[in-house]
Short mmCIF file of C-alpha atoms in Angstrom, two decimals:
data_model
loop_
_atom_site.label_atom_id
_atom_site.label_comp_id
_atom_site.label_asym_id
_atom_site.label_seq_id
_atom_site.Cartn_x
_atom_site.Cartn_y
_atom_site.Cartn_z
CA SER X 287 4.38 -17.02 -11.16
CA PRO X 288 3.87 -20.63 -10.04
CA VAL X 289 0.32 -21.87 -9.58
CA HIS X 290 -0.59 -22.08 -5.89
CA PRO X 291 -1.43 -25.71 -4.93
CA LEU X 292 -5.06 -26.55 -4.07
CA PRO X 293 -6.27 -23.02 -3.33
CA LEU X 294 -9.56 -22.62 -1.51
CA ARG X 295 -12.11 -19.89 -2.10
CA GLY X 296 -14.02 -17.97 0.58
CA ASP X 297 -16.46 -20.76 1.40
CA ALA X 298 -13.66 -23.31 1.84
CA GLU X 299 -14.38 -25.03 -1.48
CA PRO X 300 -11.69 -25.40 -4.19
CA CYS X 301 -11.22 -22.41 -6.51
CA ALA X 302 -12.56 -22.88 -10.03
CA LEU X 303 -9.63 -20.95 -11.53
CA PRO X 304 -5.88 -21.53 -11.31
CA VAL X 305 -4.43 -18.96 -8.94
CA VAL X 306 -0.92 -17.67 -8.39
CA LYS X 307 0.69 -17.13 -5.02
CA ALA X 308 -0.30 -13.82 -3.43
CA ASP X 309 2.29 -11.25 -2.44
CA ALA X 310 3.13 -10.49 1.19
CA LYS X 311 0.82 -7.45 1.26
CA HIS X 312 -2.32 -9.31 0.17
CA THR X 313 -1.93 -12.87 1.41
CA TYR X 314 -5.72 -13.26 1.73
CA LEU X 315 -6.35 -12.64 -1.98
CA ARG X 316 -6.80 -15.13 -4.77
CA LEU X 317 -4.75 -13.81 -7.69
CA ILE X 318 -5.09 -14.93 -11.29
CA SER X 319 -2.64 -14.22 -14.09
CA ALA X 320 -3.24 -12.09 -17.16
CA ASP X 321 -3.04 -15.25 -19.28
CA THR X 322 -5.79 -16.91 -17.24
CA LEU X 323 -8.08 -13.91 -17.62
CA ALA X 324 -7.36 -13.69 -21.34
CA SER X 325 -8.23 -17.38 -21.73
CA LEU X 326 -11.53 -16.81 -19.92
CA ILE X 327 -12.38 -13.87 -22.17
CA THR X 328 -11.60 -15.72 -25.38
CA GLY X 329 -13.30 -18.91 -24.24
CA GLU X 330 -10.17 -21.05 -24.29
CA LEU X 331 -10.69 -21.69 -20.58
CA ARG X 332 -14.18 -22.89 -19.62
CA PRO X 333 -14.37 -24.19 -16.04
CA ALA X 334 -17.34 -26.53 -15.69
CA SER X 335 -18.37 -24.93 -12.38
CA LEU X 336 -18.62 -21.40 -13.82
CA ASP X 337 -21.24 -19.84 -16.09
CA ASN X 338 -20.32 -16.17 -15.93
CA LEU X 339 -17.33 -13.83 -15.84
CA LEU X 340 -17.54 -10.33 -14.35
CA ILE X 341 -14.51 -8.05 -14.65
CA VAL X 342 -14.50 -5.08 -12.26
CA ASP X 343 -12.08 -2.26 -13.09
CA CYS X 344 -11.52 -0.14 -9.98
CA ARG X 345 -9.45 2.55 -11.64
CA TYR X 346 -10.77 6.09 -11.84
CA PRO X 347 -13.11 6.95 -14.73
CA PHE X 348 -10.49 8.93 -16.67
CA GLU X 349 -8.21 5.90 -16.63
CA TYR X 350 -10.98 3.49 -17.59
CA ASP X 351 -12.36 5.71 -20.37
CA ASN X 352 -8.94 5.87 -22.01
CA GLY X 353 -8.41 2.12 -22.11
CA HIS X 354 -9.88 -0.93 -20.35
CA ILE X 355 -10.37 -4.66 -20.74
CA LYS X 356 -13.27 -5.39 -23.07
CA GLY X 357 -16.48 -5.96 -21.13
CA ALA X 358 -15.13 -4.64 -17.82
CA LEU X 359 -17.35 -2.61 -15.49
CA ASN X 360 -15.95 0.55 -13.92
CA LEU X 361 -16.74 0.36 -10.18
CA TRP X 362 -14.37 2.39 -8.04
CA THR X 363 -16.32 3.29 -4.89
CA ASN X 364 -17.82 1.15 -2.15
CA ASP X 365 -21.32 2.29 -3.09
CA GLN X 366 -20.82 1.19 -6.68
CA THR X 367 -19.41 -2.18 -5.66
CA LYS X 368 -22.30 -2.74 -3.27
CA LEU X 369 -24.69 -2.41 -6.22
CA LEU X 370 -23.62 -5.94 -7.17
CA PHE X 371 -25.49 -7.06 -4.07
CA GLU X 372 -28.60 -5.07 -4.88
CA ASP X 373 -29.16 -6.88 -8.17
CA SER X 374 -31.11 -10.07 -7.56
CA ALA X 375 -29.91 -11.51 -10.87
CA ASN X 376 -26.32 -11.21 -9.67
CA LEU X 377 -27.14 -12.93 -6.40
CA SER X 378 -28.93 -15.83 -8.04
CA ALA X 379 -26.00 -16.47 -10.39
CA GLY X 380 -23.29 -15.53 -7.91
CA ARG X 381 -22.03 -18.98 -7.01
CA ARG X 382 -21.33 -19.71 -10.68
CA THR X 383 -19.80 -16.31 -11.45
CA ALA X 384 -16.11 -15.47 -11.33
CA ILE X 385 -15.58 -11.83 -10.33
CA VAL X 386 -12.15 -10.44 -11.20
CA PHE X 387 -11.11 -7.13 -9.65
CA LEU X 388 -8.26 -4.99 -10.92
CA CYS X 389 -6.77 -1.51 -10.82
CA GLU X 390 -3.64 -0.08 -12.41
CA PHE X 391 -1.23 -2.47 -10.66
CA SER X 392 -3.76 -4.41 -8.53
CA SER X 393 -1.89 -3.26 -5.46
CA GLU X 394 -4.49 -1.09 -3.71
CA ARG X 395 -7.79 -0.07 -5.30
CA GLY X 396 -8.67 -3.43 -6.84
CA PRO X 397 -7.80 -5.46 -3.73
CA CYS X 398 -9.69 -3.00 -1.51
CA GLN X 399 -12.90 -3.32 -3.53
CA ALA X 400 -12.53 -7.10 -3.68
CA GLN X 401 -12.24 -7.17 0.09
CA TYR X 402 -15.18 -4.78 0.47
CA LEU X 403 -17.41 -7.07 -1.59
CA ARG X 404 -16.31 -10.04 0.52
CA ASN X 405 -17.02 -8.07 3.72
CA VAL X 406 -20.56 -7.26 2.58
CA ASP X 407 -21.07 -10.91 1.63
CA ARG X 408 -19.88 -12.04 5.05
CA GLN X 409 -22.29 -9.64 6.72
CA ALA X 410 -25.14 -11.16 4.74
CA HIS X 411 -24.18 -14.64 5.96
CA LEU X 412 -23.48 -14.13 9.64
CA SER X 413 -25.77 -16.99 10.57
CA ASP X 414 -24.48 -19.49 8.01
CA TYR X 415 -20.72 -18.94 7.77
CA PRO X 416 -18.83 -19.74 5.52
CA LYS X 417 -21.58 -19.60 2.89
CA LEU X 418 -21.25 -16.76 0.34
CA PHE X 419 -23.23 -15.35 -2.56
CA PHE X 420 -19.97 -14.71 -4.43
CA PRO X 421 -17.32 -17.27 -3.46
CA GLU X 422 -15.33 -16.95 -6.69
CA VAL X 423 -13.66 -13.55 -6.14
CA TYR X 424 -10.24 -12.93 -7.66
CA VAL X 425 -7.77 -10.10 -8.27
CA LEU X 426 -5.85 -9.72 -11.52
CA GLN X 427 -2.14 -10.04 -10.91
CA SER X 428 -0.17 -6.93 -12.04
CA GLY X 429 -3.40 -5.09 -12.85
CA TYR X 430 -4.41 -3.38 -16.06
CA LYS X 431 -0.85 -2.31 -16.81
CA GLY X 432 0.36 -5.91 -16.85
CA PHE X 433 -2.64 -7.10 -18.84
CA PHE X 434 -2.24 -4.35 -21.43
CA GLU X 435 1.41 -5.21 -21.92
CA THR X 436 0.61 -8.80 -22.90
CA HIS X 437 -2.98 -8.77 -24.17
CA ARG X 438 -3.65 -5.32 -25.57
CA GLU X 439 -5.81 -6.83 -28.31
CA LEU X 440 -8.40 -7.49 -25.59
CA CYS X 441 -8.47 -3.85 -24.50
CA SER X 442 -10.78 -1.11 -25.78
CA PRO X 443 -9.80 1.55 -26.48
CA CYS X 444 -6.40 0.00 -26.99
CA ASP X 445 -4.51 2.34 -24.68
CA TYR X 446 -3.20 2.72 -21.15
CA VAL X 447 -3.33 5.96 -19.16
CA PRO X 448 -1.49 5.93 -15.79
CA MET X 449 -3.29 7.31 -12.76
CA LEU X 450 -0.61 10.01 -12.41
CA ASP X 451 -0.79 11.16 -16.03
CA PRO X 452 -0.26 14.95 -15.82
CA ARG X 453 -3.03 15.53 -18.38
CA PHE X 454 -5.60 14.42 -15.82
CA THR X 455 -4.44 16.17 -12.66
CA GLU X 456 -7.81 17.77 -11.97
CA GLU X 457 -9.71 14.54 -12.58
CA LEU X 458 -7.37 12.72 -10.19
CA ARG X 459 -7.90 15.38 -7.54
CA THR X 460 -11.68 15.06 -7.83
CA CYS X 461 -11.63 11.25 -7.63
CA SER X 462 -9.22 11.31 -4.70
CA ARG X 463 -11.54 13.63 -2.77
CA THR X 464 -14.44 11.25 -3.38
CA VAL X 465 -12.46 8.28 -2.10
CA GLU X 466 -11.21 10.22 0.92
CA ALA X 467 -14.76 11.24 1.84
CA GLN X 468 -15.78 7.60 1.57
CA LYS X 469 -13.25 6.64 4.22
CA HIS X 470 -15.03 8.81 6.77
CA VAL X 471 -18.38 7.11 6.26
CA LYS X 472 -19.09 4.53 8.97
CA ALA X 473 -18.23 1.08 7.63
CA SER X 474 -21.17 -1.30 7.39
CA TRP X 475 -19.00 -4.19 8.44
CA LYS X 476 -16.10 -4.56 10.88
CA GLN X 477 -14.02 -7.64 11.46
CA SER X 478 -14.09 -7.25 15.23
CA GLU X 479 -17.89 -6.97 15.25
CA ILE X 480 -18.28 -10.07 13.12
CA VAL X 481 -16.11 -12.19 15.39
CA ARG X 482 -17.89 -10.91 18.48
CA CYS X 483 -21.33 -11.54 17.01
CA LEU X 484 -20.49 -15.05 15.82
CA THR X 485 -19.42 -15.90 19.35
CA ALA X 486 -22.50 -14.27 20.84
CA MET X 487 -24.81 -16.21 18.54
CA VAL X 488 -23.81 -19.34 20.41
CA GLU X 489 -23.86 -17.86 23.91
CA GLU X 490 -26.59 -15.17 23.70
CA PRO X 491 -28.48 -15.48 20.39
CA GLN X 492 -31.11 -12.81 21.10
CA ALA X 493 -28.56 -10.17 22.09
CA ALA X 494 -26.42 -11.08 19.07
CA ALA X 495 -29.34 -10.64 16.70
CA ALA X 496 -29.92 -7.14 18.03
CA THR X 497 -26.27 -6.26 17.57
CA VAL X 498 -26.16 -7.56 13.99
CA SER X 499 -29.25 -5.56 13.04
CA SER X 500 -27.51 -2.39 14.20
CA LEU X 501 -24.35 -2.87 12.14
#
């Protein structure tokens, strides 16, 4: 895929990594290629503005355990992803950390967790938009499947188990129930609330502060 010209990250600064054009479903995402991620892992690519690389694999544990990118963390629920925010070390290094999310194809689970992290970050910066703790958030184009096909030497164990593998039907059912239950928990951040509060902060700052504290 062609490199997207002059892409901007979430705080309106230039992206540290070369990104490829997003698909129609996820136009808001910053996608990187498997080759770019491989170059980061091996050290061939060393952007001057970055010190750290965090790979977040959002596939279910049975998929991850049977083959994942070396060094990747397995975070597949909102609560797990939010833990990134509860670690002060992560926050202090966040602006110089590239976080790369992925799932099997990077079509649903990876993008959803990437967006969830960004939502939590926005909530934490309601009063100083567009500042972010983690501006360098990316999604791996074509997911683990695409990466495994071209860079399997960087995977451990060196294998790929599809989500719908019939050997793991029960595990899939259990994980799906967990994710479904998560959807019914009240979201801590809503786009409509953010827009309304940002407007209110200019017109009625005291009332806006009370609303934000209740989100």
